[in-house]
Tab-separated table of N, CA and C in Angstrom:
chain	number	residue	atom	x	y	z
H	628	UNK	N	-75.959	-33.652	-40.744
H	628	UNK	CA	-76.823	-34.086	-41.830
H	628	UNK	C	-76.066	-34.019	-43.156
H	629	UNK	N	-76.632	-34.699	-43.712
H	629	UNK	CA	-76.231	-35.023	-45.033
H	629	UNK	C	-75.871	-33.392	-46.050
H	630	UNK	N	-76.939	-32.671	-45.999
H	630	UNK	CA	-77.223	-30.998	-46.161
H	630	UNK	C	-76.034	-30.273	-45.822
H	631	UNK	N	-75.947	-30.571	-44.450
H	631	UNK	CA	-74.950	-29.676	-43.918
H	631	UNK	C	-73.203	-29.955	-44.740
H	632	UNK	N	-72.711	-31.182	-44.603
H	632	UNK	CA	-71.991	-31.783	-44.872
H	632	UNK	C	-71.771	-31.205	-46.941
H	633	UNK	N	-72.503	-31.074	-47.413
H	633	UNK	CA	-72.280	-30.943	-48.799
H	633	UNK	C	-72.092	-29.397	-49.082
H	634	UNK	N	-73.180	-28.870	-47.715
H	634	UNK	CA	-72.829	-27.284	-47.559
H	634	UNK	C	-71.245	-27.071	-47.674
H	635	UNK	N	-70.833	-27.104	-46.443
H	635	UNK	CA	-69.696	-27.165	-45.853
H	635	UNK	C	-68.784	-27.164	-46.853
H	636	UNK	N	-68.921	-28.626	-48.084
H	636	UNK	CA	-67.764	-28.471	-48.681
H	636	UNK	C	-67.824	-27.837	-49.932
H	637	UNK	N	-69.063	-26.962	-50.336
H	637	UNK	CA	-68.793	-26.042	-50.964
H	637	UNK	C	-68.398	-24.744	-50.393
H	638	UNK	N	-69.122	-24.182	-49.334
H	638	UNK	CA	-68.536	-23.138	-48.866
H	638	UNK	C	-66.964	-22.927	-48.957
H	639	UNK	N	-66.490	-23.900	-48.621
H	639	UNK	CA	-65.250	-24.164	-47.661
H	639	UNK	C	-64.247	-24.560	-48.871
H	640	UNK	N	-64.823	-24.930	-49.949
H	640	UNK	CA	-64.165	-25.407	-50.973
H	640	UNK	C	-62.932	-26.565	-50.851
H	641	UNK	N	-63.993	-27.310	-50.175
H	641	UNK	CA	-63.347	-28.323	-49.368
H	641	UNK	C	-61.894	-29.327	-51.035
H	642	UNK	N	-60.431	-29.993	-50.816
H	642	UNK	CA	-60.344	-30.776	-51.561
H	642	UNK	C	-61.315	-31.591	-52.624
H	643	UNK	N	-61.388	-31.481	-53.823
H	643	UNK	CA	-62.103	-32.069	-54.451
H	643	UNK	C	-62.654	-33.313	-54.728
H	644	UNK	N	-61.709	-34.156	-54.203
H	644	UNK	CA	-62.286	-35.558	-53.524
H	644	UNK	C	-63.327	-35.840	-53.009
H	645	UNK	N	-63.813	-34.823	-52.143
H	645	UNK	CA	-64.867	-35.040	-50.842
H	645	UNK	C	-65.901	-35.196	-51.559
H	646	UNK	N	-65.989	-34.067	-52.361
H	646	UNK	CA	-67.199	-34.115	-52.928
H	646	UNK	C	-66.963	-33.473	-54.568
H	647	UNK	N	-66.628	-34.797	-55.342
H	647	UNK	CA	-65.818	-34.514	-56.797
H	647	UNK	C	-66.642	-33.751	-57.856
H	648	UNK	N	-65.832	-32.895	-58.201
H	648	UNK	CA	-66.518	-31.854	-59.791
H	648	UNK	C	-66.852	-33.031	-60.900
H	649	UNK	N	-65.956	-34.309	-61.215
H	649	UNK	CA	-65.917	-35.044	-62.170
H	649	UNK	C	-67.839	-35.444	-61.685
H	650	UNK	N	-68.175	-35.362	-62.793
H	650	UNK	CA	-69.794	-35.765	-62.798
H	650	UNK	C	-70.377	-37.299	-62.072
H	651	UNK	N	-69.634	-38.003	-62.938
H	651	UNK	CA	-69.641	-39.639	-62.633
H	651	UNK	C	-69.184	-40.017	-61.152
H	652	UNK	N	-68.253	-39.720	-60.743
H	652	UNK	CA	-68.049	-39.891	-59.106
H	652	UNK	C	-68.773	-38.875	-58.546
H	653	UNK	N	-68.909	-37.932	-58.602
H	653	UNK	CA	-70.112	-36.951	-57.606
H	653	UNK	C	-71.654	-37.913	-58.054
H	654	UNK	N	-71.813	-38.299	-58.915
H	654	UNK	CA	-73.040	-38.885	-59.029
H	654	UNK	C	-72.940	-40.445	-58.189
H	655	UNK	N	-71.874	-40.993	-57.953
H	655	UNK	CA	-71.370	-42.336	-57.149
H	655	UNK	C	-71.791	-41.663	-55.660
H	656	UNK	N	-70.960	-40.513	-55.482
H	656	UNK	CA	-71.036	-40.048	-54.000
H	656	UNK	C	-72.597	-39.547	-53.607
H	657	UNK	N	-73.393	-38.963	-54.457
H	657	UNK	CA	-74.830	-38.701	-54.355
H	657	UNK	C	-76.105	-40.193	-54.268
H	658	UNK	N	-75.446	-40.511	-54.596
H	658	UNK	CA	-76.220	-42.370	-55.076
H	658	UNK	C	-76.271	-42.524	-53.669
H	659	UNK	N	-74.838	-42.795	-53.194
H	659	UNK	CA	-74.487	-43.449	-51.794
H	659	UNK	C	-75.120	-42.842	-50.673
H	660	UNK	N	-75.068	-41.254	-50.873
H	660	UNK	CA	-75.968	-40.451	-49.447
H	660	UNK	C	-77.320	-40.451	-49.898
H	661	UNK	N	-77.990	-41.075	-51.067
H	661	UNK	CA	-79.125	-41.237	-50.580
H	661	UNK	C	-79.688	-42.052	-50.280
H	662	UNK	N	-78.675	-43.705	-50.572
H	662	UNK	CA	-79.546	-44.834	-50.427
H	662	UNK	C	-79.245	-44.658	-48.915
H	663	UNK	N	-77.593	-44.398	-47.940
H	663	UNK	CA	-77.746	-44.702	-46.816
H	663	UNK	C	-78.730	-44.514	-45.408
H	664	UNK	N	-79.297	-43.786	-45.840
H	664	UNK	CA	-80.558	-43.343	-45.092
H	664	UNK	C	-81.360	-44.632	-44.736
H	665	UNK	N	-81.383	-44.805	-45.269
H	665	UNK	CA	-82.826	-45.872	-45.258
H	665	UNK	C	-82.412	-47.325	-45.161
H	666	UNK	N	-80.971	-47.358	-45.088
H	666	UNK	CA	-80.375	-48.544	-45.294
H	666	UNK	C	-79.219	-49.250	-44.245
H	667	UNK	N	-78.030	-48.157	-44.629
H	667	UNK	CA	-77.009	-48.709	-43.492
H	667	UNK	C	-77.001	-47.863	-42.499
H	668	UNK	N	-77.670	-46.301	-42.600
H	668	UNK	CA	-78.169	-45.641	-40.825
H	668	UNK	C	-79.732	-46.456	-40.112
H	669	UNK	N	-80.498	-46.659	-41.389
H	669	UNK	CA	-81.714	-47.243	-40.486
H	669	UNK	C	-81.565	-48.565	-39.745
H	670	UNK	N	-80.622	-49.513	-40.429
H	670	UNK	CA	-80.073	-50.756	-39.970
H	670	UNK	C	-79.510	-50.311	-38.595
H	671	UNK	N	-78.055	-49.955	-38.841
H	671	UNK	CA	-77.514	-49.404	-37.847
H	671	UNK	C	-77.599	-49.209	-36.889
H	672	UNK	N	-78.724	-48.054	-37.159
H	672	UNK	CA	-79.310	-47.466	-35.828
H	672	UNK	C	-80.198	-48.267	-35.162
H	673	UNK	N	-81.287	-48.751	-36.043
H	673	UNK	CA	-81.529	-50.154	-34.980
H	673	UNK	C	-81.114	-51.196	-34.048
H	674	UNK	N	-79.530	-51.609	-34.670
H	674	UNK	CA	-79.251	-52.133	-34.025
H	674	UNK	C	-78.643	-51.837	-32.895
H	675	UNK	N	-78.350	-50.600	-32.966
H	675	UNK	CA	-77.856	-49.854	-31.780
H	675	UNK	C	-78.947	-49.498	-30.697
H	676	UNK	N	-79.767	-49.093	-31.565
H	676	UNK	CA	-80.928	-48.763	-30.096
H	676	UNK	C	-81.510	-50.010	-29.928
H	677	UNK	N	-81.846	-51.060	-30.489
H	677	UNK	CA	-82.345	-52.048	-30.040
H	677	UNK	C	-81.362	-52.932	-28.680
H	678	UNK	N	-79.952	-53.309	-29.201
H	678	UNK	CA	-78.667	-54.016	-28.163
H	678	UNK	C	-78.286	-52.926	-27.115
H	679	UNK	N	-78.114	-51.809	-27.314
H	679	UNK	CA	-77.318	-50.670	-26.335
H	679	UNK	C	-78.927	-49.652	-25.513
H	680	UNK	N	-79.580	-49.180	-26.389
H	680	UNK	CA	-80.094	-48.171	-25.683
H	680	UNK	C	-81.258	-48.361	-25.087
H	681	UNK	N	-82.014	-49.581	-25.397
H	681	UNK	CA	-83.522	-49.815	-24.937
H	681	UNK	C	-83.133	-50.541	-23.769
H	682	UNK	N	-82.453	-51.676	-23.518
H	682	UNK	CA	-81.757	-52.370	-22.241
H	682	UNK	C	-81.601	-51.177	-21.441
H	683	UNK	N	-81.049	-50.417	-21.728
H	683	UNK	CA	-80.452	-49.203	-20.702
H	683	UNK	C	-81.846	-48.291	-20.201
H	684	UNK	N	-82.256	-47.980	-21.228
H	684	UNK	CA	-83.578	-47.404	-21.373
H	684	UNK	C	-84.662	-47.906	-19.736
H	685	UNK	N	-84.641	-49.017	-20.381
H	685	UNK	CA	-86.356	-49.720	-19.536
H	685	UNK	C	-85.703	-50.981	-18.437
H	686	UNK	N	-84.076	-51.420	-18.512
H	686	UNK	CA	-83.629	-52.045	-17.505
H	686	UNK	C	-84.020	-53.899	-17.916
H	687	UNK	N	-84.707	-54.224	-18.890
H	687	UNK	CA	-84.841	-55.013	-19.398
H	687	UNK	C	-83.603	-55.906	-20.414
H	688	UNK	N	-83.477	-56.981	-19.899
H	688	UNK	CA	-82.627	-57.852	-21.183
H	688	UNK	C	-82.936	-57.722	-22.623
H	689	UNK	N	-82.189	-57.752	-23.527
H	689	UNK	CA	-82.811	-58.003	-24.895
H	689	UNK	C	-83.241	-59.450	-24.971
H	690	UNK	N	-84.202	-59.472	-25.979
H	690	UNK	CA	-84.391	-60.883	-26.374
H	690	UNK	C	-84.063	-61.190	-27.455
H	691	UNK	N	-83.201	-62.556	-27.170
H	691	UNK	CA	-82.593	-62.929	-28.466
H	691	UNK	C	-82.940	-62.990	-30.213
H	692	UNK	N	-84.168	-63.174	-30.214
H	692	UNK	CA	-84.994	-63.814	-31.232
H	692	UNK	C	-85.135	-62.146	-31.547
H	693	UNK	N	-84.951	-60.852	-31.350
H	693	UNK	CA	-84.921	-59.778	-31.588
H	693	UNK	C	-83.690	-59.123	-31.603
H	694	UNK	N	-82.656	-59.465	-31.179
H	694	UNK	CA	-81.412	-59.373	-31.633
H	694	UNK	C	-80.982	-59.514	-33.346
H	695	UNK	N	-81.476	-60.757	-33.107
H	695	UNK	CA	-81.449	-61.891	-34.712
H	695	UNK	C	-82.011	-61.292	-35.454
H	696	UNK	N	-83.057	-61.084	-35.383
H	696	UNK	CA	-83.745	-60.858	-36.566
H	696	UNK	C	-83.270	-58.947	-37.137
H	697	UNK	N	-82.565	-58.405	-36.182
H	697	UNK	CA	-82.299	-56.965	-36.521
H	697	UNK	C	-80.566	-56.972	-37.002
H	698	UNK	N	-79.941	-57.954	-36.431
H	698	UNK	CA	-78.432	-58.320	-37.311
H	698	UNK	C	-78.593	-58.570	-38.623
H	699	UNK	N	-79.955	-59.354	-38.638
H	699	UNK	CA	-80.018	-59.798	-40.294
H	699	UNK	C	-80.408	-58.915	-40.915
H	700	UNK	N	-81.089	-57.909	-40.461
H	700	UNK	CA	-81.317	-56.817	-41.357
H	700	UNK	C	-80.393	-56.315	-42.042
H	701	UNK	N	-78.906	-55.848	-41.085
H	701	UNK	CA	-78.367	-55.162	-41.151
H	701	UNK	C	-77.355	-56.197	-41.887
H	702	UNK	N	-77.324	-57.204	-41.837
H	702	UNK	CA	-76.201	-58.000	-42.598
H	702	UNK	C	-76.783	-57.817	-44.411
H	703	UNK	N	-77.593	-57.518	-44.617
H	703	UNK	CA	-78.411	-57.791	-46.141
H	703	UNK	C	-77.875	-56.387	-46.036
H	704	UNK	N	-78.102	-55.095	-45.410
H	704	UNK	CA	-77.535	-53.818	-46.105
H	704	UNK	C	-75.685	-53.464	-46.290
H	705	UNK	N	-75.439	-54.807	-45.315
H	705	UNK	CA	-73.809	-54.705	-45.503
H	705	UNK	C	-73.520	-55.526	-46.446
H	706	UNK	N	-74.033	-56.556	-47.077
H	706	UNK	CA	-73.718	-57.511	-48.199
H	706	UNK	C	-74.072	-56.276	-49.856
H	707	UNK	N	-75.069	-55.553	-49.530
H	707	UNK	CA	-75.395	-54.616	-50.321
H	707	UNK	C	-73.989	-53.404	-50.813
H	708	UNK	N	-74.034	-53.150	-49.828
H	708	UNK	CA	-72.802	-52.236	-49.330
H	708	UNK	C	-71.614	-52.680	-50.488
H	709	UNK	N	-71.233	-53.833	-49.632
H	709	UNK	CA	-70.043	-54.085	-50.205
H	709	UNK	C	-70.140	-54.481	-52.214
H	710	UNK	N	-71.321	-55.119	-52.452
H	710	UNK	CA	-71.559	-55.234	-53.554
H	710	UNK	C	-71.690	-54.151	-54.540
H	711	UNK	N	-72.752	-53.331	-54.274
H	711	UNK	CA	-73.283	-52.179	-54.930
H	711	UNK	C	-72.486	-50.953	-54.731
H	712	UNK	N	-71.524	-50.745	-53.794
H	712	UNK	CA	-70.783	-49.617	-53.957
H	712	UNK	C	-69.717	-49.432	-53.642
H	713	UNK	N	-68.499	-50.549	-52.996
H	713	UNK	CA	-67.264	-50.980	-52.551
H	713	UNK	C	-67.040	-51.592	-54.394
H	714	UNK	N	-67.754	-52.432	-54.427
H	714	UNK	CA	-67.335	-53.267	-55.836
H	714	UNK	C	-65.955	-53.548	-55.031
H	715	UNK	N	-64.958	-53.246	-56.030
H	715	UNK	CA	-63.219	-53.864	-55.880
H	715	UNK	C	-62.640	-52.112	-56.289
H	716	UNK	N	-63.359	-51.138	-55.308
H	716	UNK	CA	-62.806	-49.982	-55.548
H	716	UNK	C	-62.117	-49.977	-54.087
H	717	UNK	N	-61.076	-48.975	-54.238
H	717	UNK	CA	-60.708	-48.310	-52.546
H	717	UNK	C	-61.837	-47.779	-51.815
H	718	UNK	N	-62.412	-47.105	-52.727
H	718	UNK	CA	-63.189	-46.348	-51.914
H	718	UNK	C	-64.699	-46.009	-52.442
H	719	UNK	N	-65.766	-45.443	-52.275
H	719	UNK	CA	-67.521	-45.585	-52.798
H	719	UNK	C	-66.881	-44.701	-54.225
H	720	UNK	N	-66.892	-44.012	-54.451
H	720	UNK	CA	-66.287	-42.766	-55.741
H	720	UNK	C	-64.832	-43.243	-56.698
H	721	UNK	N	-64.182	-44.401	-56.367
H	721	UNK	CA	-63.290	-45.021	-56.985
H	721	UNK	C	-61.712	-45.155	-55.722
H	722	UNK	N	-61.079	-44.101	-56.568
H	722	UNK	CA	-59.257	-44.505	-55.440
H	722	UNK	C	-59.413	-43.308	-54.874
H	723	UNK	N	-60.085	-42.318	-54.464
H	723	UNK	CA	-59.640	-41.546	-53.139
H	723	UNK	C	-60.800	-41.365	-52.134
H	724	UNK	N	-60.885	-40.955	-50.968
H	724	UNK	CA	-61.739	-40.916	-50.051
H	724	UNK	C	-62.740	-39.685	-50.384
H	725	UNK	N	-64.314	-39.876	-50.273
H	725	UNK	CA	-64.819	-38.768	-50.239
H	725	UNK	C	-66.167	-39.074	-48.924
H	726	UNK	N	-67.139	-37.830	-49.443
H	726	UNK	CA	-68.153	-37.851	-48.350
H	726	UNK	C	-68.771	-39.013	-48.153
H	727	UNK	N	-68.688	-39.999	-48.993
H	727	UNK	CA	-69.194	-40.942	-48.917
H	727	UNK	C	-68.726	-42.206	-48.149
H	728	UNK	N	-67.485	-41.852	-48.130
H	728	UNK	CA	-66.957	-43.145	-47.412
H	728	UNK	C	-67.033	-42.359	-45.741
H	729	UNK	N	-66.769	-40.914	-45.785
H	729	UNK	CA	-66.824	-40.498	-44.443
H	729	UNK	C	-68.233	-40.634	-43.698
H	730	UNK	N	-69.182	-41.036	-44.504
H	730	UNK	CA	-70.802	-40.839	-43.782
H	730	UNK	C	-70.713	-42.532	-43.613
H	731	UNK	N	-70.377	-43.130	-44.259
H	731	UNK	CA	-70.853	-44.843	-44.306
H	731	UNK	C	-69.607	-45.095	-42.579
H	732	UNK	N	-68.818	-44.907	-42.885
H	732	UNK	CA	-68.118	-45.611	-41.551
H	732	UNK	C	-68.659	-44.993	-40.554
H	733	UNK	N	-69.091	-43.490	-40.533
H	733	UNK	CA	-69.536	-42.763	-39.105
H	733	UNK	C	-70.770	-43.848	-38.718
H	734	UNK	N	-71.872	-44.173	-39.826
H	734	UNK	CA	-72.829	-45.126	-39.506
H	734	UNK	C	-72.624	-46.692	-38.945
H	735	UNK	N	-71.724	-46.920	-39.502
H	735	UNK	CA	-70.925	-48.213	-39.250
H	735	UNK	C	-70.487	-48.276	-37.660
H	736	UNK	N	-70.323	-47.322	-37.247
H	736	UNK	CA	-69.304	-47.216	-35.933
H	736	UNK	C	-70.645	-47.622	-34.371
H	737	UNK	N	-71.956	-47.165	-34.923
H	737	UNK	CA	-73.043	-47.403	-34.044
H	737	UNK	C	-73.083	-48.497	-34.180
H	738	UNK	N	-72.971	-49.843	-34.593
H	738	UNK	CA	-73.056	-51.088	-34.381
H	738	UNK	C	-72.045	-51.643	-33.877
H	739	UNK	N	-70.993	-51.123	-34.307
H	739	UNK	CA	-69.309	-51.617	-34.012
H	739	UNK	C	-69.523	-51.260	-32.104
H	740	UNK	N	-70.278	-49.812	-31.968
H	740	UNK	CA	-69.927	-49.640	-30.109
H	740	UNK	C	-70.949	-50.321	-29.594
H	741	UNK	N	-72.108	-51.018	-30.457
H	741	UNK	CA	-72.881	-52.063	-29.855
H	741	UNK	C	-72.522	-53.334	-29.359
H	742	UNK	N	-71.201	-53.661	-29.305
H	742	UNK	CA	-70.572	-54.753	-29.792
H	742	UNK	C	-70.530	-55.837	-30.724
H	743	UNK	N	-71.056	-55.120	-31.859
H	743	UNK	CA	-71.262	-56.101	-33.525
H	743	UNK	C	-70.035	-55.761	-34.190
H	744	UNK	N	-69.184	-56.888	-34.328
H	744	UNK	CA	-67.897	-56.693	-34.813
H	744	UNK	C	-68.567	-57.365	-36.407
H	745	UNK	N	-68.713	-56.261	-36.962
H	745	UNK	CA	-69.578	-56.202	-38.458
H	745	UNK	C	-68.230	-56.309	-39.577
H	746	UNK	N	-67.200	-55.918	-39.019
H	746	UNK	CA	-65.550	-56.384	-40.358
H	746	UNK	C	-65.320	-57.596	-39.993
H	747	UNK	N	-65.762	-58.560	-38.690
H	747	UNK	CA	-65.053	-60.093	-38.753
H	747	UNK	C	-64.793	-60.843	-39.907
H	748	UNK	N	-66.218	-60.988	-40.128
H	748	UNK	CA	-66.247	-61.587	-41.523
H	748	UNK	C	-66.396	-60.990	-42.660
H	749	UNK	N	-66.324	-60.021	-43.054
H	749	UNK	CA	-65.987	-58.933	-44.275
H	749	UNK	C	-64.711	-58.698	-44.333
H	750	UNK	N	-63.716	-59.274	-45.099
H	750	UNK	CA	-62.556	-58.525	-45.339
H	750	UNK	C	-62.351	-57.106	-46.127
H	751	UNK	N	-63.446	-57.583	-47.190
H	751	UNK	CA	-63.743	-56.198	-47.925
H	751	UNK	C	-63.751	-55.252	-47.139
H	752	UNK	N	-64.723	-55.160	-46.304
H	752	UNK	CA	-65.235	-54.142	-46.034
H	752	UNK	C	-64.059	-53.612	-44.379
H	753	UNK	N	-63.605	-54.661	-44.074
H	753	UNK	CA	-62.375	-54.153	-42.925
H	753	UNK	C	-61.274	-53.699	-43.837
H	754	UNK	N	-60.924	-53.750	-45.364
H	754	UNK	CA	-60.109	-52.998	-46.395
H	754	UNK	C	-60.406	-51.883	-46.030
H	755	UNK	N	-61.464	-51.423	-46.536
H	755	UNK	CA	-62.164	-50.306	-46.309
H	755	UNK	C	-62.341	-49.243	-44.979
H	756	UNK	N	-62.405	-50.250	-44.398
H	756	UNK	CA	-62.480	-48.886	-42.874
H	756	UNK	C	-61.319	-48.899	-42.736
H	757	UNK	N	-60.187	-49.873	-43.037
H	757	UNK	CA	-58.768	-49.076	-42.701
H	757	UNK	C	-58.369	-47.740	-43.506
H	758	UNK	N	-58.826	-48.402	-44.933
H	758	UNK	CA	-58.440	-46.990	-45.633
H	758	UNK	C	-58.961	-45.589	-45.311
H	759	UNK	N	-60.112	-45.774	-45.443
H	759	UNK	CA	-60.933	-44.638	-44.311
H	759	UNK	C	-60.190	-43.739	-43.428
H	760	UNK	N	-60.334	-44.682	-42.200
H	760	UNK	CA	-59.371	-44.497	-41.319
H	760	UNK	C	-58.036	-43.522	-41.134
H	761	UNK	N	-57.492	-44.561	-42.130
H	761	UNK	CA	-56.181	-43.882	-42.297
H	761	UNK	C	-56.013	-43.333	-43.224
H	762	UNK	N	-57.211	-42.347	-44.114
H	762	UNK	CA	-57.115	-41.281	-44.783
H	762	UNK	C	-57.895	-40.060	-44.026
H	763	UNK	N	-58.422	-40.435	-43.114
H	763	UNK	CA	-58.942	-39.213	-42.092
H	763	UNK	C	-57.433	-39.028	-40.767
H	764	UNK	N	-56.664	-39.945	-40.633
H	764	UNK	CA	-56.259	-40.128	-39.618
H	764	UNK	C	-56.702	-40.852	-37.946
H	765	UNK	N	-55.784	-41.554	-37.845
H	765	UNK	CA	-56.575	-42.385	-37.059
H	765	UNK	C	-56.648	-42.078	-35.673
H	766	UNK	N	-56.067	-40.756	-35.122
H	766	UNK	CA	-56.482	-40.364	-34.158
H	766	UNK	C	-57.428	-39.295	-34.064
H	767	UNK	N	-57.875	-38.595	-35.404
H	767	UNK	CA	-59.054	-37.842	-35.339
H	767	UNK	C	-60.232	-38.677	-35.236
H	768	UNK	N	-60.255	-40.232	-36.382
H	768	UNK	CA	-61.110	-41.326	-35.866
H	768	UNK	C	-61.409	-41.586	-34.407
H	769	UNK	N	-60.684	-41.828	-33.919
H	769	UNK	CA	-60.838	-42.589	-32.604
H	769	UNK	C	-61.582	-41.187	-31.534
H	770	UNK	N	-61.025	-40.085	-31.908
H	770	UNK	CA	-61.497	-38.558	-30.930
H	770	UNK	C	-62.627	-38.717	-31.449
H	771	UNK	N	-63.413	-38.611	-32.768
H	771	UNK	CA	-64.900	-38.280	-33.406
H	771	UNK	C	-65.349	-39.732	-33.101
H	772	UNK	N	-64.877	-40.805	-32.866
H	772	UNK	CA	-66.047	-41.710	-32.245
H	772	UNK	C	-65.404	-42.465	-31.157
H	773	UNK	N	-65.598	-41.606	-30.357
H	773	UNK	CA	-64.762	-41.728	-28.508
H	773	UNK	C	-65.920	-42.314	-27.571
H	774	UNK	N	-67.153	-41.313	-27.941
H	774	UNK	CA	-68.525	-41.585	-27.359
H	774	UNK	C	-69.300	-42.913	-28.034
H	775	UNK	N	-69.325	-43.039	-29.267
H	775	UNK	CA	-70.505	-43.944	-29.534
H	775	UNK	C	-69.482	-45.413	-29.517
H	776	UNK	N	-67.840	-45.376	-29.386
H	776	UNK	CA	-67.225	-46.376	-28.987
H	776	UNK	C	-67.117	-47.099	-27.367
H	777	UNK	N	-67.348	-46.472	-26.583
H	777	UNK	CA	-67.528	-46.446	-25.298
H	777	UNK	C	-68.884	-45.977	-24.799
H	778	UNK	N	-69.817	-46.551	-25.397
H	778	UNK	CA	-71.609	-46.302	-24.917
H	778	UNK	C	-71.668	-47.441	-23.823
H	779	UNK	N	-70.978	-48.557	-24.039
H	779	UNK	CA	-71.568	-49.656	-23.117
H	779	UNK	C	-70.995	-49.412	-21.807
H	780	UNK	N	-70.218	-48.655	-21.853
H	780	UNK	CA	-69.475	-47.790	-20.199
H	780	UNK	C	-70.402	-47.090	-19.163
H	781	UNK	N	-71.440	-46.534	-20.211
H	781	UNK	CA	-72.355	-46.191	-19.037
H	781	UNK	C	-73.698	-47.170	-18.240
């Protein structure tokens, strides 16, 4: 949770990046964990349980016309995304990585193992998960989303 995560990096006195003392980017990084809730996890997650887990669920096909209409949801919170808080920065808080970019791709990754290749047409936003990426390292990436990348395996 969001809670835990802000815990953590005070306890822990995590790099100051994560979660910045400078007012104005901690207020960028606070903006971002609260709109995503309701936005690019509720999208998200829809579309994940709607394509991956209800098929599996009840043994039923999806239906298309419900596919559609839950991509588009989620395409209006990624056009958002990239507008309202990518702008033409590296990253949600400006040039270094913080909690914010680490919570938006973890959400991102439930549609990506749905098979919604959601960076095709976003270059922006495939900027972005590389940098991500390869400021977490990209084999701790790939270990922390091993499971929700390989859901359609089961």
């Amino acid at each position: 949770s969001i809670a835990i995560l802000l815990y953590l990096a005070r306890k822990f006195k995590t790099p100051d990046h994560w979660y910045p003392s400078d007012l104005q980017k901690r207020a960028r990084v606070d903006e971002y964990l609260s709109w995503q809730h309701v936005s690019i996890r509720g999208k998200g997650s829809k579309l994940f349980l709607t394509k991956v887990l209800m098929p599996l669920l009840t043994g039923q096909p999806l239906p298309p016309e419900k596919l559609e209409c839950v991509t588009k949801e989620l395409n209006v919170v990624l056009k958002q995304f990239e507008e309202k808080f990518l702008q033409d920065k590296p990253f949600i808080a400006g040039s270094e990585i913080s909690l914010a970019d680490l919570v938006a791709l973890v959400e991102l990754m439930q549609p990506v193992g749905a098979g919604y290749d959601l960076f095709e047409e976003r270059p922006k936003l495939a900027e972005w998960c590389r940098r991500v990426k390869e400021a977490v390292g990209k084999q701790l990436f790939q270990e922390a989303h091993e499971g929700v990348l390989n859901i359609k395996n089961l």
